[in-house]
Amino acid sequence: MDEESILFGIRNLFALGNHQTVINEVSSTKSIFSPEAKLEAQSYLYRSYIAQGKYNLVINDIGSSEEASLKAIRLLALYLSDKEKDGHVQNAIALLEEGSNRINSVVQVSVATILVHAGRLDDALKTLHSRQRKLECSALVVQIYLQLDRLDLARNEVASVKKWAEDALQLQLLEAWLDLRIGGEKYQEAYYIYEEFAQSNTAQTAKVLNGQAVANIALGRYPEAESLLLEAQNKDNDNPDTLINLITCSTLNGKSQEVVNRYTSQLREVDPQHPYLQELDLKSSLFDRCASRYSA
């Protein structure tokens, strides 16, 4: 198999969240020879380790590499692993400004991801401005637009991607995200996209199972959604998306508050800064303040 075919498969595996298979493929392949292909394969390898929470492995393995792509990935691992975040944000922005890094898609995605985590969504969009037909950049742009409730801009981005990546797997993911936000009849279309992914053995990932589950929740199929989420939890017990969706599904399924609280406690352990928890804590604080006004 030629280099491009191998990289094509790795890109799709990564997009579907099949990180361990990416690691296995990159670690075992003997068919990637060119420096450019090796660097791309390495970038997927290390980002797969980051997705598994193995930050120190990435930090130590990349070390003092001079490759901009690997520097950016290492900064992402440092940001996610360190309680003191500000310095890493500034270092990431400085790296972006070096040489041609503003048009290096791995640098763009890594730096923009750091900025998204830091709550600087506008700066993340600026980082991705010169995305030059790179699917991962466009995917992150769509996610940010949806987070900002700019459905109009998300639609435009997906329409633009269709012009140059019509058959790409990642475009289908973008369409599914968009369909779930549009709602109505589009829920069924999102469901079909995820169902098609699920037919592949390599796509039975927590990411795809969560997509299937969300589509089922939107269609009112709560027991089916719960079954998919429990399957996702078996694959990755500490996946924040799975836990959030289990909280939602358990509530809609009429499960006891004890069950909901257990999932919430688990989420607090694995991702204490999750936006859901921040919003929950804010509402609890506001409620307590209001209640105190009426206490004796």
PDB file of C-alpha atoms in Angstrom:
ATOM      1  CA  MET A   1       0.000   0.000   0.000  1.00  0.00           C
ATOM      2  CA  ASP A   2       1.359   3.440  -0.913  1.00  0.00           C
ATOM      3  CA  GLU A   3       1.984   6.277   1.548  1.00  0.00           C
ATOM      4  CA  GLU A   4      -1.076   8.320   0.605  1.00  0.00           C
ATOM      5  CA  SER A   5      -3.412   5.342   1.025  1.00  0.00           C
ATOM      6  CA  ILE A   6      -1.981   4.653   4.480  1.00  0.00           C
ATOM      7  CA  LEU A   7      -2.302   8.300   5.514  1.00  0.00           C
ATOM      8  CA  PHE A   8      -5.851   8.437   4.117  1.00  0.00           C
ATOM      9  CA  GLY A   9      -6.818   5.548   6.378  1.00  0.00           C
ATOM     10  CA  ILE A  10      -5.096   7.120   9.387  1.00  0.00           C
ATOM     11  CA  ARG A  11      -6.898  10.435   8.821  1.00  0.00           C
ATOM     12  CA  ASN A  12     -10.269   8.684   8.754  1.00  0.00           C
ATOM     13  CA  LEU A  13      -9.508   6.596  11.828  1.00  0.00           C
ATOM     14  CA  PHE A  14      -8.526   9.734  13.729  1.00  0.00           C
ATOM     15  CA  ALA A  15     -11.650  11.608  12.597  1.00  0.00           C
ATOM     16  CA  LEU A  16     -13.831   8.758  13.893  1.00  0.00           C
ATOM     17  CA  GLY A  17     -12.046   8.740  17.248  1.00  0.00           C
ATOM     18  CA  ASN A  18     -10.338   5.375  16.760  1.00  0.00           C
ATOM     19  CA  HIS A  19      -7.188   6.559  18.477  1.00  0.00           C
ATOM     20  CA  GLN A  20      -5.723   3.217  19.538  1.00  0.00           C
ATOM     21  CA  THR A  21      -5.894   1.905  15.982  1.00  0.00           C
ATOM     22  CA  VAL A  22      -4.137   5.068  14.781  1.00  0.00           C
ATOM     23  CA  ILE A  23      -1.374   4.415  17.309  1.00  0.00           C
ATOM     24  CA  ASN A  24      -1.110   0.782  16.223  1.00  0.00           C
ATOM     25  CA  GLU A  25      -1.061   1.653  12.523  1.00  0.00           C
ATOM     26  CA  VAL A  26       1.583   4.371  12.818  1.00  0.00           C
ATOM     27  CA  SER A  27       3.744   2.294  15.154  1.00  0.00           C
ATOM     28  CA  SER A  28       3.713  -0.788  12.936  1.00  0.00           C
ATOM     29  CA  THR A  29       3.746   0.564   9.375  1.00  0.00           C
ATOM     30  CA  LYS A  30       6.929   0.196   7.345  1.00  0.00           C
ATOM     31  CA  SER A  31       5.567   1.882   4.234  1.00  0.00           C
ATOM     32  CA  ILE A  32       5.950   5.567   5.127  1.00  0.00           C
ATOM     33  CA  PHE A  33       9.269   6.909   3.863  1.00  0.00           C
ATOM     34  CA  SER A  34       9.078  10.589   2.883  1.00  0.00           C
ATOM     35  CA  PRO A  35       9.797  13.174   5.624  1.00  0.00           C
ATOM     36  CA  GLU A  36       6.442  14.897   5.008  1.00  0.00           C
ATOM     37  CA  ALA A  37       4.465  11.659   5.358  1.00  0.00           C
ATOM     38  CA  LYS A  38       6.417  10.620   8.462  1.00  0.00           C
ATOM     39  CA  LEU A  39       5.693  13.984  10.090  1.00  0.00           C
ATOM     40  CA  GLU A  40       1.980  13.747   9.315  1.00  0.00           C
ATOM     41  CA  ALA A  41       1.835  10.214  10.707  1.00  0.00           C
ATOM     42  CA  GLN A  42       3.662  11.362  13.853  1.00  0.00           C
ATOM     43  CA  SER A  43       1.208  14.223  14.314  1.00  0.00           C
ATOM     44  CA  TYR A  44      -1.711  11.776  14.337  1.00  0.00           C
ATOM     45  CA  LEU A  45       0.179   9.417  16.635  1.00  0.00           C
ATOM     46  CA  TYR A  46       0.832  12.064  19.277  1.00  0.00           C
ATOM     47  CA  ARG A  47      -2.619  13.627  19.027  1.00  0.00           C
ATOM     48  CA  SER A  48      -4.105  10.162  19.517  1.00  0.00           C
ATOM     49  CA  TYR A  49      -2.080   9.809  22.712  1.00  0.00           C
ATOM     50  CA  ILE A  50      -3.380  13.230  23.808  1.00  0.00           C
ATOM     51  CA  ALA A  51      -6.944  12.052  23.142  1.00  0.00           C
ATOM     52  CA  GLN A  52      -6.213   9.142  25.499  1.00  0.00           C
ATOM     53  CA  GLY A  53      -4.988  11.551  28.171  1.00  0.00           C
ATOM     54  CA  LYS A  54      -1.351  10.398  27.919  1.00  0.00           C
ATOM     55  CA  TYR A  55       0.048  13.904  28.087  1.00  0.00           C
ATOM     56  CA  ASN A  56       3.395  13.129  29.716  1.00  0.00           C
ATOM     57  CA  LEU A  57       4.218  10.529  27.083  1.00  0.00           C
ATOM     58  CA  VAL A  58       3.728  13.170  24.381  1.00  0.00           C
ATOM     59  CA  ILE A  59       5.649  15.851  26.278  1.00  0.00           C
ATOM     60  CA  ASN A  60       8.637  13.593  26.918  1.00  0.00           C
ATOM     61  CA  ASP A  61       8.672  11.858  23.544  1.00  0.00           C
ATOM     62  CA  ILE A  62       8.560  15.050  21.480  1.00  0.00           C
ATOM     63  CA  GLY A  63      11.048  16.744  23.792  1.00  0.00           C
ATOM     64  CA  SER A  64      12.953  19.549  22.089  1.00  0.00           C
ATOM     65  CA  SER A  65      11.939  18.739  18.504  1.00  0.00           C
ATOM     66  CA  GLU A  66      12.371  21.653  16.112  1.00  0.00           C
ATOM     67  CA  GLU A  67       9.389  20.633  13.964  1.00  0.00           C
ATOM     68  CA  ALA A  68       6.689  23.300  14.327  1.00  0.00           C
ATOM     69  CA  SER A  69       3.873  20.728  14.130  1.00  0.00           C
ATOM     70  CA  LEU A  70       5.333  18.665  16.959  1.00  0.00           C
ATOM     71  CA  LYS A  71       6.084  21.777  19.029  1.00  0.00           C
ATOM     72  CA  ALA A  72       2.422  22.773  18.743  1.00  0.00           C
ATOM     73  CA  ILE A  73       1.214  19.311  19.740  1.00  0.00           C
ATOM     74  CA  ARG A  74       3.579  19.324  22.732  1.00  0.00           C
ATOM     75  CA  LEU A  75       2.208  22.722  23.792  1.00  0.00           C
ATOM     76  CA  LEU A  76      -1.318  21.299  23.625  1.00  0.00           C
ATOM     77  CA  ALA A  77      -0.272  18.414  25.873  1.00  0.00           C
ATOM     78  CA  LEU A  78       1.408  20.850  28.287  1.00  0.00           C
ATOM     79  CA  TYR A  79      -1.687  23.065  28.356  1.00  0.00           C
ATOM     80  CA  LEU A  80      -4.030  20.157  29.068  1.00  0.00           C
ATOM     81  CA  SER A  81      -1.796  18.666  31.771  1.00  0.00           C
ATOM     82  CA  ASP A  82      -0.791  21.829  33.644  1.00  0.00           C
ATOM     83  CA  LYS A  83      -2.889  23.769  36.150  1.00  0.00           C
ATOM     84  CA  GLU A  84      -1.064  26.981  35.222  1.00  0.00           C
ATOM     85  CA  LYS A  85      -2.426  27.538  31.713  1.00  0.00           C
ATOM     86  CA  ASP A  86      -1.631  31.157  30.793  1.00  0.00           C
ATOM     87  CA  GLY A  87       2.027  30.667  29.929  1.00  0.00           C
ATOM     88  CA  HIS A  88       1.214  27.850  27.531  1.00  0.00           C
ATOM     89  CA  VAL A  89      -1.415  29.987  25.798  1.00  0.00           C
ATOM     90  CA  GLN A  90       1.135  32.746  25.220  1.00  0.00           C
ATOM     91  CA  ASN A  91       3.745  30.257  23.989  1.00  0.00           C
ATOM     92  CA  ALA A  92       1.221  28.790  21.559  1.00  0.00           C
ATOM     93  CA  ILE A  93       0.371  32.218  20.146  1.00  0.00           C
ATOM     94  CA  ALA A  94       4.081  33.008  19.809  1.00  0.00           C
ATOM     95  CA  LEU A  95       4.668  29.744  17.934  1.00  0.00           C
ATOM     96  CA  LEU A  96       1.833  30.583  15.548  1.00  0.00           C
ATOM     97  CA  GLU A  97       3.567  33.843  14.626  1.00  0.00           C
ATOM     98  CA  GLU A  98       6.841  32.141  13.659  1.00  0.00           C
ATOM     99  CA  GLY A  99       7.671  31.745   9.967  1.00  0.00           C
ATOM    100  CA  SER A 100       4.944  30.045   7.952  1.00  0.00           C
ATOM    101  CA  ASN A 101       3.216  28.492  10.951  1.00  0.00           C
ATOM    102  CA  ARG A 102       0.035  30.487  10.302  1.00  0.00           C
ATOM    103  CA  ILE A 103      -0.615  28.215   7.309  1.00  0.00           C
ATOM    104  CA  ASN A 104       0.562  24.995   8.967  1.00  0.00           C
ATOM    105  CA  SER A 105      -2.686  23.105   9.607  1.00  0.00           C
ATOM    106  CA  VAL A 106      -1.362  21.069  12.559  1.00  0.00           C
ATOM    107  CA  VAL A 107      -0.101  24.240  14.253  1.00  0.00           C
ATOM    108  CA  GLN A 108      -3.387  25.993  13.472  1.00  0.00           C
ATOM    109  CA  VAL A 109      -5.544  23.203  14.902  1.00  0.00           C
ATOM    110  CA  SER A 110      -3.352  22.702  17.984  1.00  0.00           C
ATOM    111  CA  VAL A 111      -3.166  26.412  18.839  1.00  0.00           C
ATOM    112  CA  ALA A 112      -6.865  26.956  18.093  1.00  0.00           C
ATOM    113  CA  THR A 113      -7.749  23.993  20.329  1.00  0.00           C
ATOM    114  CA  ILE A 114      -5.770  25.571  23.172  1.00  0.00           C
ATOM    115  CA  LEU A 115      -7.604  28.865  22.619  1.00  0.00           C
ATOM    116  CA  VAL A 116     -10.987  27.108  22.588  1.00  0.00           C
ATOM    117  CA  HIS A 117     -10.166  25.473  25.925  1.00  0.00           C
ATOM    118  CA  ALA A 118      -9.124  28.904  27.214  1.00  0.00           C
ATOM    119  CA  GLY A 119     -12.512  30.341  26.185  1.00  0.00           C
ATOM    120  CA  ARG A 120     -10.999  32.582  23.506  1.00  0.00           C
ATOM    121  CA  LEU A 121     -13.249  31.519  20.652  1.00  0.00           C
ATOM    122  CA  ASP A 122     -12.776  34.638  18.531  1.00  0.00           C
ATOM    123  CA  ASP A 123      -8.996  34.248  18.707  1.00  0.00           C
ATOM    124  CA  ALA A 124      -9.357  30.583  17.777  1.00  0.00           C
ATOM    125  CA  LEU A 125     -11.320  31.574  14.668  1.00  0.00           C
ATOM    126  CA  LYS A 126      -8.631  34.088  13.723  1.00  0.00           C
ATOM    127  CA  THR A 127      -6.028  31.339  14.083  1.00  0.00           C
ATOM    128  CA  LEU A 128      -7.976  29.211  11.602  1.00  0.00           C
ATOM    129  CA  HIS A 129      -8.620  32.033   9.136  1.00  0.00           C
ATOM    130  CA  SER A 130      -6.014  30.858   6.572  1.00  0.00           C
ATOM    131  CA  ARG A 131      -7.177  27.248   6.562  1.00  0.00           C
ATOM    132  CA  GLN A 132      -6.509  26.523   2.863  1.00  0.00           C
ATOM    133  CA  ARG A 133      -8.877  23.600   2.323  1.00  0.00           C
ATOM    134  CA  LYS A 134      -7.820  21.603   5.368  1.00  0.00           C
ATOM    135  CA  LEU A 135     -10.648  19.431   6.699  1.00  0.00           C
ATOM    136  CA  GLU A 136      -9.513  19.419  10.326  1.00  0.00           C
ATOM    137  CA  CYS A 137      -9.356  23.207  10.341  1.00  0.00           C
ATOM    138  CA  SER A 138     -12.841  23.459   8.837  1.00  0.00           C
ATOM    139  CA  ALA A 139     -14.180  20.909  11.326  1.00  0.00           C
ATOM    140  CA  LEU A 140     -12.921  22.983  14.253  1.00  0.00           C
ATOM    141  CA  VAL A 141     -14.347  26.151  12.666  1.00  0.00           C
ATOM    142  CA  VAL A 142     -17.776  24.488  12.429  1.00  0.00           C
ATOM    143  CA  GLN A 143     -17.567  23.369  16.064  1.00  0.00           C
ATOM    144  CA  ILE A 144     -16.732  26.906  17.164  1.00  0.00           C
ATOM    145  CA  TYR A 145     -19.558  28.435  15.128  1.00  0.00           C
ATOM    146  CA  LEU A 146     -22.018  25.966  16.666  1.00  0.00           C
ATOM    147  CA  GLN A 147     -20.656  26.776  20.122  1.00  0.00           C
ATOM    148  CA  LEU A 148     -21.263  30.465  19.370  1.00  0.00           C
ATOM    149  CA  ASP A 149     -24.808  29.663  18.144  1.00  0.00           C
ATOM    150  CA  ARG A 150     -23.886  30.958  14.689  1.00  0.00           C
ATOM    151  CA  LEU A 151     -25.772  28.335  12.737  1.00  0.00           C
ATOM    152  CA  ASP A 152     -25.700  30.550   9.651  1.00  0.00           C
ATOM    153  CA  LEU A 153     -21.897  30.626   9.580  1.00  0.00           C
ATOM    154  CA  ALA A 154     -21.673  26.901  10.289  1.00  0.00           C
ATOM    155  CA  ARG A 155     -23.959  26.242   7.306  1.00  0.00           C
ATOM    156  CA  ASN A 156     -21.773  28.422   5.101  1.00  0.00           C
ATOM    157  CA  GLU A 157     -18.614  26.608   6.169  1.00  0.00           C
ATOM    158  CA  VAL A 158     -20.111  23.183   5.473  1.00  0.00           C
ATOM    159  CA  ALA A 159     -21.383  24.384   2.085  1.00  0.00           C
ATOM    160  CA  SER A 160     -17.898  25.670   1.272  1.00  0.00           C
ATOM    161  CA  VAL A 161     -16.254  22.371   2.253  1.00  0.00           C
ATOM    162  CA  LYS A 162     -18.680  20.471   0.004  1.00  0.00           C
ATOM    163  CA  LYS A 163     -17.199  22.243  -3.014  1.00  0.00           C
ATOM    164  CA  TRP A 164     -13.777  20.669  -2.550  1.00  0.00           C
ATOM    165  CA  ALA A 165     -14.280  17.608  -0.306  1.00  0.00           C
ATOM    166  CA  GLU A 166     -17.579  16.184  -1.488  1.00  0.00           C
ATOM    167  CA  ASP A 167     -16.944  12.536  -0.588  1.00  0.00           C
ATOM    168  CA  ALA A 168     -14.777  13.020   2.491  1.00  0.00           C
ATOM    169  CA  LEU A 169     -15.721  11.114   5.633  1.00  0.00           C
ATOM    170  CA  GLN A 170     -15.073  14.155   7.788  1.00  0.00           C
ATOM    171  CA  LEU A 171     -17.520  16.195   5.699  1.00  0.00           C
ATOM    172  CA  GLN A 172     -20.202  13.678   6.662  1.00  0.00           C
ATOM    173  CA  LEU A 173     -19.342  14.286  10.312  1.00  0.00           C
ATOM    174  CA  LEU A 174     -19.702  18.033   9.785  1.00  0.00           C
ATOM    175  CA  GLU A 175     -23.090  17.484   8.157  1.00  0.00           C
ATOM    176  CA  ALA A 176     -24.222  15.314  11.076  1.00  0.00           C
ATOM    177  CA  TRP A 177     -23.217  18.002  13.602  1.00  0.00           C
ATOM    178  CA  LEU A 178     -25.079  20.599  11.564  1.00  0.00           C
ATOM    179  CA  ASP A 179     -28.170  18.393  11.191  1.00  0.00           C
ATOM    180  CA  LEU A 180     -28.347  17.845  14.955  1.00  0.00           C
ATOM    181  CA  ARG A 181     -28.272  21.597  15.534  1.00  0.00           C
ATOM    182  CA  ILE A 182     -30.852  22.396  12.807  1.00  0.00           C
ATOM    183  CA  GLY A 183     -33.288  19.824  14.203  1.00  0.00           C
ATOM    184  CA  GLY A 184     -36.659  18.728  12.853  1.00  0.00           C
ATOM    185  CA  GLU A 185     -36.361  16.378   9.891  1.00  0.00           C
ATOM    186  CA  LYS A 186     -32.588  16.806   9.985  1.00  0.00           C
ATOM    187  CA  TYR A 187     -32.398  14.661  13.135  1.00  0.00           C
ATOM    188  CA  GLN A 188     -33.195  11.619  11.016  1.00  0.00           C
ATOM    189  CA  GLU A 189     -30.495  12.527   8.497  1.00  0.00           C
ATOM    190  CA  ALA A 190     -27.921  12.780  11.288  1.00  0.00           C
ATOM    191  CA  TYR A 191     -29.079   9.399  12.556  1.00  0.00           C
ATOM    192  CA  TYR A 192     -28.524   7.833   9.117  1.00  0.00           C
ATOM    193  CA  ILE A 193     -25.014   9.291   8.876  1.00  0.00           C
ATOM    194  CA  TYR A 194     -23.974   7.798  12.207  1.00  0.00           C
ATOM    195  CA  GLU A 195     -25.692   4.507  11.399  1.00  0.00           C
ATOM    196  CA  GLU A 196     -23.651   4.288   8.212  1.00  0.00           C
ATOM    197  CA  PHE A 197     -20.448   4.896  10.163  1.00  0.00           C
ATOM    198  CA  ALA A 198     -21.443   2.216  12.659  1.00  0.00           C
ATOM    199  CA  GLN A 199     -21.462  -0.457   9.951  1.00  0.00           C
ATOM    200  CA  SER A 200     -17.653  -0.387   9.954  1.00  0.00           C
ATOM    201  CA  ASN A 201     -15.741  -2.289  12.628  1.00  0.00           C
ATOM    202  CA  THR A 202     -13.169   0.516  12.810  1.00  0.00           C
ATOM    203  CA  ALA A 203     -15.921   3.062  13.561  1.00  0.00           C
ATOM    204  CA  GLN A 204     -17.267   1.422  16.722  1.00  0.00           C
ATOM    205  CA  THR A 205     -15.757   4.199  18.831  1.00  0.00           C
ATOM    206  CA  ALA A 206     -17.008   6.248  21.757  1.00  0.00           C
ATOM    207  CA  LYS A 207     -17.190   9.255  19.422  1.00  0.00           C
ATOM    208  CA  VAL A 208     -19.453   7.539  16.877  1.00  0.00           C
ATOM    209  CA  LEU A 209     -21.550   5.829  19.564  1.00  0.00           C
ATOM    210  CA  ASN A 210     -22.121   9.216  21.200  1.00  0.00           C
ATOM    211  CA  GLY A 211     -23.201  10.637  17.842  1.00  0.00           C
ATOM    212  CA  GLN A 212     -25.656   7.778  17.384  1.00  0.00           C
ATOM    213  CA  ALA A 213     -26.931   8.274  20.921  1.00  0.00           C
ATOM    214  CA  VAL A 214     -27.475  12.026  20.517  1.00  0.00           C
ATOM    215  CA  ALA A 215     -29.409  11.408  17.296  1.00  0.00           C
ATOM    216  CA  ASN A 216     -31.576   8.863  19.123  1.00  0.00           C
ATOM    217  CA  ILE A 217     -32.158  11.272  22.012  1.00  0.00           C
ATOM    218  CA  ALA A 218     -33.240  13.943  19.525  1.00  0.00           C
ATOM    219  CA  LEU A 219     -35.672  11.439  17.978  1.00  0.00           C
ATOM    220  CA  GLY A 220     -37.085  10.514  21.401  1.00  0.00           C
ATOM    221  CA  ARG A 221     -35.578   7.022  21.420  1.00  0.00           C
ATOM    222  CA  TYR A 222     -34.207   7.157  24.950  1.00  0.00           C
ATOM    223  CA  PRO A 223     -33.722   3.424  25.695  1.00  0.00           C
ATOM    224  CA  GLU A 224     -31.800   2.978  22.419  1.00  0.00           C
ATOM    225  CA  ALA A 225     -29.679   6.014  23.267  1.00  0.00           C
ATOM    226  CA  GLU A 226     -28.903   4.683  26.739  1.00  0.00           C
ATOM    227  CA  SER A 227     -27.815   1.327  25.315  1.00  0.00           C
ATOM    228  CA  LEU A 228     -25.409   3.059  22.921  1.00  0.00           C
ATOM    229  CA  LEU A 229     -24.011   5.256  25.690  1.00  0.00           C
ATOM    230  CA  LEU A 230     -23.378   2.286  27.971  1.00  0.00           C
ATOM    231  CA  GLU A 231     -21.539   0.647  25.084  1.00  0.00           C
ATOM    232  CA  ALA A 232     -19.513   3.844  24.662  1.00  0.00           C
ATOM    233  CA  GLN A 233     -18.723   3.828  28.377  1.00  0.00           C
ATOM    234  CA  ASN A 234     -17.413   0.275  28.091  1.00  0.00           C
ATOM    235  CA  LYS A 235     -14.964   1.518  25.459  1.00  0.00           C
ATOM    236  CA  ASP A 236     -13.907   4.643  27.376  1.00  0.00           C
ATOM    237  CA  ASN A 237     -15.179   4.840  30.930  1.00  0.00           C
ATOM    238  CA  ASP A 238     -14.048   8.426  31.506  1.00  0.00           C
ATOM    239  CA  ASN A 239     -15.161  10.067  28.255  1.00  0.00           C
ATOM    240  CA  PRO A 240     -16.732  13.435  29.219  1.00  0.00           C
ATOM    241  CA  ASP A 241     -19.109  13.441  26.231  1.00  0.00           C
ATOM    242  CA  THR A 242     -20.432  10.026  27.212  1.00  0.00           C
ATOM    243  CA  LEU A 243     -20.975  11.151  30.804  1.00  0.00           C
ATOM    244  CA  ILE A 244     -22.782  14.339  29.750  1.00  0.00           C
ATOM    245  CA  ASN A 245     -25.036  12.371  27.426  1.00  0.00           C
ATOM    246  CA  LEU A 246     -25.688   9.774  30.132  1.00  0.00           C
ATOM    247  CA  ILE A 247     -26.753  12.571  32.488  1.00  0.00           C
ATOM    248  CA  THR A 248     -29.162  13.859  29.836  1.00  0.00           C
ATOM    249  CA  CYS A 249     -30.440  10.425  28.856  1.00  0.00           C
ATOM    250  CA  SER A 250     -30.879   9.259  32.458  1.00  0.00           C
ATOM    251  CA  THR A 251     -32.925  12.367  33.240  1.00  0.00           C
ATOM    252  CA  LEU A 252     -35.125  11.873  30.166  1.00  0.00           C
ATOM    253  CA  ASN A 253     -35.479   8.160  30.948  1.00  0.00           C
ATOM    254  CA  GLY A 254     -36.756   8.982  34.428  1.00  0.00           C
ATOM    255  CA  LYS A 255     -33.807   7.401  36.224  1.00  0.00           C
ATOM    256  CA  SER A 256     -33.315   8.188  39.899  1.00  0.00           C
ATOM    257  CA  GLN A 257     -31.456  11.296  40.987  1.00  0.00           C
ATOM    258  CA  GLU A 258     -28.898   8.967  42.539  1.00  0.00           C
ATOM    259  CA  VAL A 259     -27.957   7.688  39.063  1.00  0.00           C
ATOM    260  CA  VAL A 260     -27.722  11.219  37.658  1.00  0.00           C
ATOM    261  CA  ASN A 261     -25.611  12.341  40.614  1.00  0.00           C
ATOM    262  CA  ARG A 262     -23.243   9.410  40.130  1.00  0.00           C
ATOM    263  CA  TYR A 263     -22.571  10.374  36.512  1.00  0.00           C
ATOM    264  CA  THR A 264     -22.162  14.010  37.567  1.00  0.00           C
ATOM    265  CA  SER A 265     -19.628  13.039  40.236  1.00  0.00           C
ATOM    266  CA  GLN A 266     -17.687  10.974  37.721  1.00  0.00           C
ATOM    267  CA  LEU A 267     -17.635  13.905  35.300  1.00  0.00           C
ATOM    268  CA  ARG A 268     -16.365  16.138  38.103  1.00  0.00           C
ATOM    269  CA  GLU A 269     -13.467  13.746  38.643  1.00  0.00           C
ATOM    270  CA  VAL A 270     -12.398  13.407  35.001  1.00  0.00           C
ATOM    271  CA  ASP A 271     -13.110  16.954  33.772  1.00  0.00           C
ATOM    272  CA  PRO A 272     -13.664  19.343  36.702  1.00  0.00           C
ATOM    273  CA  GLN A 273     -13.587  22.419  34.422  1.00  0.00           C
ATOM    274  CA  HIS A 274     -16.234  21.103  32.034  1.00  0.00           C
ATOM    275  CA  PRO A 275     -18.633  23.912  30.949  1.00  0.00           C
ATOM    276  CA  TYR A 276     -21.631  21.867  32.138  1.00  0.00           C
ATOM    277  CA  LEU A 277     -20.209  21.681  35.657  1.00  0.00           C
ATOM    278  CA  GLN A 278     -19.327  25.375  35.670  1.00  0.00           C
ATOM    279  CA  GLU A 279     -22.897  26.223  34.658  1.00  0.00           C
ATOM    280  CA  LEU A 280     -24.315  23.764  37.200  1.00  0.00           C
ATOM    281  CA  ASP A 281     -22.210  25.237  40.009  1.00  0.00           C
ATOM    282  CA  LEU A 282     -23.204  28.770  39.010  1.00  0.00           C
ATOM    283  CA  LYS A 283     -26.914  27.874  39.083  1.00  0.00           C
ATOM    284  CA  SER A 284     -26.513  26.114  42.436  1.00  0.00           C
ATOM    285  CA  SER A 285     -24.768  29.168  43.873  1.00  0.00           C
ATOM    286  CA  LEU A 286     -27.491  31.497  42.598  1.00  0.00           C
ATOM    287  CA  PHE A 287     -30.184  29.230  44.030  1.00  0.00           C
ATOM    288  CA  ASP A 288     -28.465  29.124  47.432  1.00  0.00           C
ATOM    289  CA  ARG A 289     -28.195  32.917  47.485  1.00  0.00           C
ATOM    290  CA  CYS A 290     -31.858  33.327  46.628  1.00  0.00           C
ATOM    291  CA  ALA A 291     -32.871  30.727  49.206  1.00  0.00           C
ATOM    292  CA  SER A 292     -30.814  32.439  51.922  1.00  0.00           C
ATOM    293  CA  ARG A 293     -32.916  35.576  51.559  1.00  0.00           C
ATOM    294  CA  TYR A 294     -35.969  33.670  52.735  1.00  0.00           C
ATOM    295  CA  SER A 295     -34.318  31.709  55.528  1.00  0.00           C
ATOM    296  CA  ALA A 296     -35.115  32.565  59.082  1.00  0.00           C
TER     297      ALA A 296
END
